[in-house]
Coordinates of C-alpha atoms and ligand atoms in Angstrom, one line a residue:
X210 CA -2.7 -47.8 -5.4
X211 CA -6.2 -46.4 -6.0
X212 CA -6.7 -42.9 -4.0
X213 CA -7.9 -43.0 -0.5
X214 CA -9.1 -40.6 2.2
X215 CA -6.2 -40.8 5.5
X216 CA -6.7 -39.9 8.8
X217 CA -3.6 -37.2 9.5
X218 CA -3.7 -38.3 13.5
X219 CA -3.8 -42.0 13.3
X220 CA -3.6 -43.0 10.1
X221 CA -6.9 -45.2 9.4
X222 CA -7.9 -45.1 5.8
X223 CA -11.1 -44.8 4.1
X224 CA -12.5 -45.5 0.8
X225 CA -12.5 -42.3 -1.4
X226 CA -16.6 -42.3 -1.7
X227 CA -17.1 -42.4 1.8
X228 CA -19.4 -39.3 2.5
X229 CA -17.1 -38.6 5.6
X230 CA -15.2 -35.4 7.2
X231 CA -13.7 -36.8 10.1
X232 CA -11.9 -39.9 11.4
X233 CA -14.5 -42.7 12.7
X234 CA -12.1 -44.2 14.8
X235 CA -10.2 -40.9 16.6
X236 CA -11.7 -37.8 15.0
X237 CA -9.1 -36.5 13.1
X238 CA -8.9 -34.8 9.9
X239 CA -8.9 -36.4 7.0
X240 CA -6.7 -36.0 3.5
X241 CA -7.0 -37.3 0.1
X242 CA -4.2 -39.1 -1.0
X243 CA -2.7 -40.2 -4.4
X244 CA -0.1 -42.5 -5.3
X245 CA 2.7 -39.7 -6.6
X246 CA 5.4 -41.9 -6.3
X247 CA 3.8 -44.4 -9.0
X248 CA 3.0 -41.5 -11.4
X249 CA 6.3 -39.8 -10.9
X250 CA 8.0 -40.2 -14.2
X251 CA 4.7 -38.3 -15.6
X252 CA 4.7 -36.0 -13.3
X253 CA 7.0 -33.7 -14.9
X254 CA 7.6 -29.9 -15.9
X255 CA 7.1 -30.7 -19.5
X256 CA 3.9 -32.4 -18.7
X257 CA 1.8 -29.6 -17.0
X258 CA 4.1 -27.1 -19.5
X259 CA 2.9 -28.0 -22.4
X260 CA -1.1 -27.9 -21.1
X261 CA -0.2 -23.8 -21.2
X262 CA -2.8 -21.8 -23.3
X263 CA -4.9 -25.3 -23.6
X264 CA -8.2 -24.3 -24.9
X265 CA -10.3 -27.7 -23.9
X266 CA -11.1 -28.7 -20.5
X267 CA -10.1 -30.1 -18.8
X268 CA -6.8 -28.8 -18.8
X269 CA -7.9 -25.1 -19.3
X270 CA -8.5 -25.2 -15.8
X271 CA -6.1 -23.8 -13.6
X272 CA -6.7 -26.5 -11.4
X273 CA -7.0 -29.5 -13.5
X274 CA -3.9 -28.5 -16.0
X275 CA -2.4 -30.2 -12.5
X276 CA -5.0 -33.5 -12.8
X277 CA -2.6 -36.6 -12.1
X278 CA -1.9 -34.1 -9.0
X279 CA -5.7 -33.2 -8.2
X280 CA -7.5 -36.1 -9.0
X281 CA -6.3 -38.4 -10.7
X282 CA -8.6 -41.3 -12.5
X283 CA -11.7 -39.4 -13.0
X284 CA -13.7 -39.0 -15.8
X285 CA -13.3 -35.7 -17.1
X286 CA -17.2 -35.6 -18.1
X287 CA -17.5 -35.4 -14.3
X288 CA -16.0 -32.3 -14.0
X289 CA -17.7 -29.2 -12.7
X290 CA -15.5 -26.4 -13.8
X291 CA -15.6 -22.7 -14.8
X292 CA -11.7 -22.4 -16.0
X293 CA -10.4 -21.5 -12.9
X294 CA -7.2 -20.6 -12.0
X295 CA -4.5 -19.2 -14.4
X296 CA -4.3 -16.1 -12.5
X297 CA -2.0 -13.7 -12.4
X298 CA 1.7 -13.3 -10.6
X299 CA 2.4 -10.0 -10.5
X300 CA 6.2 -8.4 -9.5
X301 CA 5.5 -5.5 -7.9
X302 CA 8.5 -3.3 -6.7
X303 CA 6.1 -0.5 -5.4
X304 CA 4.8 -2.8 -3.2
X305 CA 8.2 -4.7 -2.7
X306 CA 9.4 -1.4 -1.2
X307 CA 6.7 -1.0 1.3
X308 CA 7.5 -4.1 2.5
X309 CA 10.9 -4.2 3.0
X310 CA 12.2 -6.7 0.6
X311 CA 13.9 -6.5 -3.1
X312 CA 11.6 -9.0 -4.7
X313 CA 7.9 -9.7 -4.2
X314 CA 5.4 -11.5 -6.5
X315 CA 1.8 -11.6 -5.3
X316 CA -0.2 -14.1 -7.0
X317 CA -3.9 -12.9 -7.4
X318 CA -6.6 -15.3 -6.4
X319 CA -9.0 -12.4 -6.6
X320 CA -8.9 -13.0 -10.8
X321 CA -10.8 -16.4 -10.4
X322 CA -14.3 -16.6 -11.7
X323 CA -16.3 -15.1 -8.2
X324 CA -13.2 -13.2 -7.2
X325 CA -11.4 -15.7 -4.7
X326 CA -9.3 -18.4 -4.3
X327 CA -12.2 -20.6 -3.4
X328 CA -13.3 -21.6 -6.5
X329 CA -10.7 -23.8 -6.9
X330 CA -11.5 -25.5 -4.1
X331 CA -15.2 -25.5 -5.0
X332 CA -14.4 -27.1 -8.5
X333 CA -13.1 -30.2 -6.7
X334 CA -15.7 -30.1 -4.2
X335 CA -18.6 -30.0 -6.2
X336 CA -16.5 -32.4 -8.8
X337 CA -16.6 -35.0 -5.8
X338 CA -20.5 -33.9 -4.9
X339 CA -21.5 -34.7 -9.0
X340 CA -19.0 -38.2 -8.3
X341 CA -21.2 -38.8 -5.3
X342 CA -24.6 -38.2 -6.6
X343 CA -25.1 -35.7 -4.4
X344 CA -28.1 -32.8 -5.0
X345 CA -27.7 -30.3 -1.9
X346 CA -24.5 -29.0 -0.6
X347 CA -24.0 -26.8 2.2
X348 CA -21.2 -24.6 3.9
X349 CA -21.0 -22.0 6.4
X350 CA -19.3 -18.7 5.5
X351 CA -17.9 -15.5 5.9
X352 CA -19.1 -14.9 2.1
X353 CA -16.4 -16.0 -0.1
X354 CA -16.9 -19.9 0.0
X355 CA -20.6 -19.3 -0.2
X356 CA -20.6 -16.9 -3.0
X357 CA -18.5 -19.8 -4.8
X358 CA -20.2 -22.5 -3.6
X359 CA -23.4 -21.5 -5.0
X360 CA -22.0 -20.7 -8.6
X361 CA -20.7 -24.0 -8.7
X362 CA -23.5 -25.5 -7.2
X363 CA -25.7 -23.8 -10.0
X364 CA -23.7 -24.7 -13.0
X365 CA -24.1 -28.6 -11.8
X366 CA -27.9 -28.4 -11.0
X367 CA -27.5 -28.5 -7.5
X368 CA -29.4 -26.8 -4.7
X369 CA -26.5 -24.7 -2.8
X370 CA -27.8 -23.4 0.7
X371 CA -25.4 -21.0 2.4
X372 CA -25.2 -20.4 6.2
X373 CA -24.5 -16.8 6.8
X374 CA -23.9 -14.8 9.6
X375 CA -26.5 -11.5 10.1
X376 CA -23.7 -8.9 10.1
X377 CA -20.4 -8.1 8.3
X378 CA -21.2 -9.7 5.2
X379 CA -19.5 -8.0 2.2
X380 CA -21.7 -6.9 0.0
X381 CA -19.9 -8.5 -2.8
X382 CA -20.4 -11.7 -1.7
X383 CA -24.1 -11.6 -0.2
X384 CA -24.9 -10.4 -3.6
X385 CA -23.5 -13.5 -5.8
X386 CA -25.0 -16.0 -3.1
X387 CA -28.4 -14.9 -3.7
X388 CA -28.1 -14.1 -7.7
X389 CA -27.1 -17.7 -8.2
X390 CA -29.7 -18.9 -6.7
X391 CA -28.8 -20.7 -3.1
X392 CA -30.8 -20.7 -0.1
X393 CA -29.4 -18.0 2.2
X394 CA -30.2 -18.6 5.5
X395 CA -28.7 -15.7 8.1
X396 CA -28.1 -16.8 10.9
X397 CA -28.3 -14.6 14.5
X398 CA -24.8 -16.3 15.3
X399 CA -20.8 -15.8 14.5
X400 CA -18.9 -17.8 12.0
X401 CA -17.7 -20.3 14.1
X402 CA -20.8 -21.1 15.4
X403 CA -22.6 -21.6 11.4
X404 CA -19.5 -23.8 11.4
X405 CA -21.0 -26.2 14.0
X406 CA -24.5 -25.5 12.6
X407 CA -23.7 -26.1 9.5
X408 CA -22.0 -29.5 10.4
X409 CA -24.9 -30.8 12.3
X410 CA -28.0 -29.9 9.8
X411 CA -25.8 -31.5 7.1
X412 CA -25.4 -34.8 8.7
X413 CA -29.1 -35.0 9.8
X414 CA -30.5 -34.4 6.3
X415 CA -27.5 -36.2 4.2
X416 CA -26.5 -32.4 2.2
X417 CA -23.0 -32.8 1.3
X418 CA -20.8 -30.6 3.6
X419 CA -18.4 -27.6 1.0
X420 CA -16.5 -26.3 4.1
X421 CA -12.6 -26.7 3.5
X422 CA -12.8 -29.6 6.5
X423 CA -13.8 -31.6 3.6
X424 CA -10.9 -32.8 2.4
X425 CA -11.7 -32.6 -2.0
X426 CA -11.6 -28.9 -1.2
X427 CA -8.2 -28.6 -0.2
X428 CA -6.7 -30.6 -3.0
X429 CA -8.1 -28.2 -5.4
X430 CA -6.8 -25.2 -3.3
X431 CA -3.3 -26.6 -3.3
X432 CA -3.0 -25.9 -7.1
X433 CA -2.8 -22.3 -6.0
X434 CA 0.7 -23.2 -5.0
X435 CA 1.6 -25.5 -7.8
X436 CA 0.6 -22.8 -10.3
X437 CA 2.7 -20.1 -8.5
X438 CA 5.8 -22.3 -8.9
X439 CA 4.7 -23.3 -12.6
X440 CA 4.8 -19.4 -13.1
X441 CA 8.7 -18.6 -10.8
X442 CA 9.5 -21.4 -13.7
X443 CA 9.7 -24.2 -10.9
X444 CA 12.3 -22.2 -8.8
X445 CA 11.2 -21.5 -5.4
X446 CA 10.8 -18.6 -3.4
X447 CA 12.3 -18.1 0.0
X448 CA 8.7 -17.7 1.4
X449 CA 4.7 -17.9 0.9
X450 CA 2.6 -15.6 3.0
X451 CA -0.8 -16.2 3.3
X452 CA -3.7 -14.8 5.5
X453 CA -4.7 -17.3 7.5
X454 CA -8.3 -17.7 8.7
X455 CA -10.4 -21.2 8.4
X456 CA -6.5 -22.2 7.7
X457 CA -7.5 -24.0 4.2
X458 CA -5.5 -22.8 2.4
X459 CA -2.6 -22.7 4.7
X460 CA -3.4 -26.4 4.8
X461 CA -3.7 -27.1 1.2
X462 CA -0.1 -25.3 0.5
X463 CA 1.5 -27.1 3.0
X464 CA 0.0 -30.7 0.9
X465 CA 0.7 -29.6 -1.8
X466 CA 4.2 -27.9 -1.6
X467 CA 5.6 -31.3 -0.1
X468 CA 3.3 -33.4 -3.4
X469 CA 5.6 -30.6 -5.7
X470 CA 8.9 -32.3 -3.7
X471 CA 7.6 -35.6 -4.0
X472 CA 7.1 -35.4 -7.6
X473 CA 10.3 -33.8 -8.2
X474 CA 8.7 -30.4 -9.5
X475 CA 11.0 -28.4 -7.4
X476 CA 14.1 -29.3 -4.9
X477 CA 13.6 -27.4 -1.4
X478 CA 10.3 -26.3 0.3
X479 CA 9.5 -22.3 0.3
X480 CA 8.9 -21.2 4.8
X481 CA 5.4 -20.6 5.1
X482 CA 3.9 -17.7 6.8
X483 CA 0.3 -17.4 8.2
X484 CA -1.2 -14.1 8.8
X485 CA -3.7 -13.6 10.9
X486 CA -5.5 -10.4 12.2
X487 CA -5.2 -9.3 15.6
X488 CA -8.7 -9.9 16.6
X489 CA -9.0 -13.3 15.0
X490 CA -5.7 -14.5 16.0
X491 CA -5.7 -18.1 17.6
X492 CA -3.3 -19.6 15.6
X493 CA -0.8 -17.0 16.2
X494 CA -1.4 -17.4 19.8
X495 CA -1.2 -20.9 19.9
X496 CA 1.8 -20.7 17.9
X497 CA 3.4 -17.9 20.2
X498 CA 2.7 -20.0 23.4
X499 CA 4.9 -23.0 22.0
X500 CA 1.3 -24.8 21.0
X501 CA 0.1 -25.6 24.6
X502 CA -3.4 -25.6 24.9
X503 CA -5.4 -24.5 22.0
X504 CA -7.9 -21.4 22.8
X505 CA -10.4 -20.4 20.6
X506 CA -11.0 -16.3 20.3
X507 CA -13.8 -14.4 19.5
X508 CA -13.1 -13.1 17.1
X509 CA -13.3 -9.1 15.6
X510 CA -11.8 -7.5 12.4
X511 CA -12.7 -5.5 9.6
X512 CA -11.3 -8.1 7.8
X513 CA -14.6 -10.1 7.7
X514 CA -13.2 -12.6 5.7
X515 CA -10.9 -14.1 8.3
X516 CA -13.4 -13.2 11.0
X517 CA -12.7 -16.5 12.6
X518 CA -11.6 -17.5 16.4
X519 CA -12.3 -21.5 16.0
X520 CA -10.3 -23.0 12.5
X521 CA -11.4 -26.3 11.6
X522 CA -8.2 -27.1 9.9
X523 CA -5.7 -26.2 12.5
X524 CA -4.0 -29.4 13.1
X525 CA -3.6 -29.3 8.9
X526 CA -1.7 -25.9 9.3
X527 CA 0.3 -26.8 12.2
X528 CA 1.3 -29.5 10.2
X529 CA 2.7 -27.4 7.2
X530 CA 4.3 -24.7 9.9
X531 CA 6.4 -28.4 10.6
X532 CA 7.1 -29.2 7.4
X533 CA 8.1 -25.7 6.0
X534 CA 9.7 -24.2 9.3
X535 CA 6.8 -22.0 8.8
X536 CA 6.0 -18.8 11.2
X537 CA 2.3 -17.0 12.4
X538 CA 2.1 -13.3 12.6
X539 CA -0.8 -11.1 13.7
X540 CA -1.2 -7.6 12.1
X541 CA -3.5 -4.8 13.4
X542 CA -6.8 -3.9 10.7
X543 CA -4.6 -0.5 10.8
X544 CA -2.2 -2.5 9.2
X545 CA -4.6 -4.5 7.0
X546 CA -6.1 -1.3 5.3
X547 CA -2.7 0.7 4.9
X548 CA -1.4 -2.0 3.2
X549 CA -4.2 -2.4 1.2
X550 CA -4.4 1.2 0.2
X551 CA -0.9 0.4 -0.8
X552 CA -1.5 -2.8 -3.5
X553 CA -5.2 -1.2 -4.6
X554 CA -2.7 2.3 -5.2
X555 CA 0.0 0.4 -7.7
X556 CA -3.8 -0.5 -9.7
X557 CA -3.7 -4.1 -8.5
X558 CA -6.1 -4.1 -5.6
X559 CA -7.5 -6.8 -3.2
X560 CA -10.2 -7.4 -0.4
X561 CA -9.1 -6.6 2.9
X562 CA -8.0 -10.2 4.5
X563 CA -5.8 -10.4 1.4
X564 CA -3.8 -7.3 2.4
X565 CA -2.3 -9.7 5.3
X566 CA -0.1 -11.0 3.0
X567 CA 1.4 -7.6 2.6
X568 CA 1.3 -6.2 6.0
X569 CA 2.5 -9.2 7.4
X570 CA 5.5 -9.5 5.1
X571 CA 6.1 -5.9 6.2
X572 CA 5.6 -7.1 9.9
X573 CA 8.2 -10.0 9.5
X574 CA 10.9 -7.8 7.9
X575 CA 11.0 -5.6 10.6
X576 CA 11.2 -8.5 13.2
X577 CA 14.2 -9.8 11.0
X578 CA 12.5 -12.8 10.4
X579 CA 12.4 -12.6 6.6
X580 CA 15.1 -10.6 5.2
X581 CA 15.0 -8.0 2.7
X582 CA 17.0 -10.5 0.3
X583 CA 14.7 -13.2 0.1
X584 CA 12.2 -13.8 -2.7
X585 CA 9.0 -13.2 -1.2
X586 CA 5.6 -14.7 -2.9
X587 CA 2.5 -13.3 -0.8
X588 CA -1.2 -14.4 -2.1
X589 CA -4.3 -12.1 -2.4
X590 CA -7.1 -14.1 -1.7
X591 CA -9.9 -11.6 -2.9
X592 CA -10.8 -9.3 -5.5
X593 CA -10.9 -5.4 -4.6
X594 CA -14.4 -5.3 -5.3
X595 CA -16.0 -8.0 -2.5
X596 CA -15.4 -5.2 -0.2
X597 CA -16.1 -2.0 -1.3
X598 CA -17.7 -0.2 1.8
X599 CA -14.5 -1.3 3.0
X600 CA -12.3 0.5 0.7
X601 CA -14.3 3.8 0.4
X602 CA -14.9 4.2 4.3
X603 CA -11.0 4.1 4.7
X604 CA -10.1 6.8 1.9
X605 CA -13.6 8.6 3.7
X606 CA -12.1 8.3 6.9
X607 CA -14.8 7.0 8.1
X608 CA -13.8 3.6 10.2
X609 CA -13.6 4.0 13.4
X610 CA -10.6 3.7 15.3
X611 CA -8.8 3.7 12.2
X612 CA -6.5 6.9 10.3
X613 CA -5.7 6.1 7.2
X614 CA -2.2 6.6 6.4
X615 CA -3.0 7.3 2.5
X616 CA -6.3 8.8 1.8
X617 CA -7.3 9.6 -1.8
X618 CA -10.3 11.7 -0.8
X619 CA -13.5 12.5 -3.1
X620 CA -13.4 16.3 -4.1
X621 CA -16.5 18.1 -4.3
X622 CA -17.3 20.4 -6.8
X623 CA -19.7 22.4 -8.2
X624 CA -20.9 22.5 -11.6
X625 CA -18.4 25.6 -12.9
X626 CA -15.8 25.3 -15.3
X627 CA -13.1 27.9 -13.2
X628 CA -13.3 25.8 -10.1
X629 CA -12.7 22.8 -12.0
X630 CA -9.6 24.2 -13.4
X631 CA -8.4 25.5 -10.7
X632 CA -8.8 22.1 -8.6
X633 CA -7.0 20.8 -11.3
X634 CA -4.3 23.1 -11.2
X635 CA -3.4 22.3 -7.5
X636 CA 0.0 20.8 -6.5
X637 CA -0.5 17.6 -6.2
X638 CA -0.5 16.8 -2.5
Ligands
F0G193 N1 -9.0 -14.5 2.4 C1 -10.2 -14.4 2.0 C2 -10.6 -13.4 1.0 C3 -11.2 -15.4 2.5 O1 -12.4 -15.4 2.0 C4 -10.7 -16.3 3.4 C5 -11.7 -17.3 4.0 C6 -9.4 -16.3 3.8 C7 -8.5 -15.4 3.3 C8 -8.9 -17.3 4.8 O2 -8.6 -18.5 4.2 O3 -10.0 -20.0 5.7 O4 -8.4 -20.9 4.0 O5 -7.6 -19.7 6.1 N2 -12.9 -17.3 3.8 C9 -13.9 -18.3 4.2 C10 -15.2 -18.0 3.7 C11 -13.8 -18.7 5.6 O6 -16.2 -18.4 4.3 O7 -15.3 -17.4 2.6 P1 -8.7 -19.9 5.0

């Protein structure tokens, strides 16, 4: 069976070239699917093994070492790729500690080409935009799709254009939009509502839609989980914790944990948690309230990157909470930043959002929900340096309504030889 696009609510299908992002016929979201049960026997451990250390594309790719997974049946001359992936798993007991539990890997998404996870979901994207014959794409964006949108969007001659919101943007981010050349357009309105913008414009001028509702995105995003398994040498952990904010990536693991089980690649699902922070929270609540009626939030955090009250893929996460007896927490930005100061202190470091993983796994411990036995696998979405005013406000004490629980303040000194020793001399604190 040739790949298809699949409505999750009522099942309709659609031909994978369809330039489409919702169901025609109910409005439901939409997945890419492959026939894994035809390609099963070369689906295999030694397979995607062996493409270790490959120095040609496209298995060089974090993503695309996993094709017959990803996309099967392309032309690799279609590919738009900058070696993504093959980031790091770190073990980190310092960190392990903090939270509560013997054994915690984080897997660092921040190490992919513009420091976040996105770009593997941007290589399939603009992969399907190139298949498509398409020359604008757009998304809306807190400022890591966007910053990875337009990279990708350069490398395959394409005119990115980037909805942003006029505040909050990390400077890390608004900086690689604009060097790689998309049109920025900011926007006197929230996430959420870029979101809808973004949707509409697209549609009325035919640019091809980069948001994780399109459905290529997620199946690149879902390598995330299959190379964190490749790396726990196909054994899985007791649980994934992920921040959870557009819920992509929630999405994505969910797919593509259940593909891995499929396939045969590992024999029991990992529990999934989604974090999310307090003041962007609506999956927690809708979870907490036994999923009545869905409220969106306005949303508020210094974690801009999951500044988001509205999630286009929520019925995708609910989804994989189902199939992974998965769990939502909330954690405070108090929590957020001590937990970051916490993985940027063992010399790892991350972006805010991506400190969820950690506080929340802390969070859940304490609840009794995970126990301090389990094998714990949390993600960090973003690299330490998409934030910085971030990170040096908080050792700075200088965010508001916020005490850091671990400064490492900035000494001044003058330009005199005794002082400096002496400083130096000081007991450690
Ligand atoms: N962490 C970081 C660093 C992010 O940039 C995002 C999302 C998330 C977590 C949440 O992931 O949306 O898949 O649940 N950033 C988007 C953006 C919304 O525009 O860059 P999600």
């Amino acid at each position: 069976m040739p790949s298809s696009l699949h409505c999750i609510d009522c099942a309709q299908q659609y031909p994978i070239q369809r330039v489409i992002y919702a169901c025609e016929a109910c409005g439901g979201l939409l997945d890419v699917r492959h026939d894994i049960g035809a390609r099963r026997s070369s689906l295999t451990a030694d397979t995607f093994d062996s493409r270790l250390g490959a120095l040609d594309a496209p298995y060089n790719s974090g993503v695309w070492r996993f094709k017959e997974l990803v996309y099967p049946d392309i032309d690799d001359n279609s590919i738009v790729s900058r070696m993504e992936g093959n980031t790091n798993l770190y073990e980190l007991p310092r960190v392990a500690a903090f939270a509560g539990v013997d054994t915690l890997f984080l897997k660092h998404e921040g190490e992919n080409p513009t420091g976040s996870f996105k770009d593997r979901g941007m290589t399939t994207g603009v992969t399907q935009a190139r298949i498509l014959g398409m020359e604008r794409v757009a998304c809306a964006s807190t400022g890591n799709t966007s910053a990875s949108m337009a990279s990708y969007a350069a490398r395959a001659g394409m005119q990115g254009i980037i909805f942003l919101q006029n505040q909050q943007i990390a400077l890390g981010k608004l900086a690689q939009g604009i060097a790689f050349g998309a049109t920025c357009l900011q926007i006197n309105a929230d996430f959420d509502r870029n979101m809808e913008l973004v949707r509409l414009v697209s549609e009325k001028l035919g640019i091809y839609l980069l948001n994780s509702i399109n459905p290529f995105r997620l199946e690149g995003q879902k390598s995330i989980m299959f190379e964190a398994l490749q790396q726990l040498r196909w054994r899985t952990p007791d649980w994934i914790v992920v921040p959870g904010g557009n819920l992509g990536n929630s999405s994505a693991f969910g797919k593509g944990l259940l593909e891995m089980l499929e396939a045969g690649l590992i024999d029991r699902l990992p529990r999934l948690a989604i974090i999310q922070a307090e003041g962007a929270n609506p999956l927690y609540r809708h979870f907490s309230s036994g999923f009545g009626q869905f409220e969106p939030v306005k949303a508020e955090t210094i974690a801009s990157a999951i500044k988001i009250g509205n999630p286009v893929n929520l019925q995708k996460a609910i989804r994989a909470l189902e199939w992974t007896s998965g769990v939502v927490e909330e954690v405070s930005d108090q929590q957020i930043m001590d937990a970051k100061a916490v993985i940027d202190g063992v010399g790892i470091g991350c972006e805010p959002a991506s400190a969820c993983s950690v506080a929340g796994a802390r969070k859940l411990v304490e609840r009794g929900i995970i126990k301090r036995g389990d094998t714990v696998l949390g993600v960090l979405t973003g690299h330490i340096l998409k934030d910085p005013e971030a990170t040096i406000d908080y050792h700075a004490d200088q965010l508001p309504a916020l005490s850091p629980e671990s400064a490492n303040k900035m000494r001044q000194v003058d330009d005199d030889f005794d002082e400096i020793v002496s400083v130096l001399s000081e007991r450690a604190p």
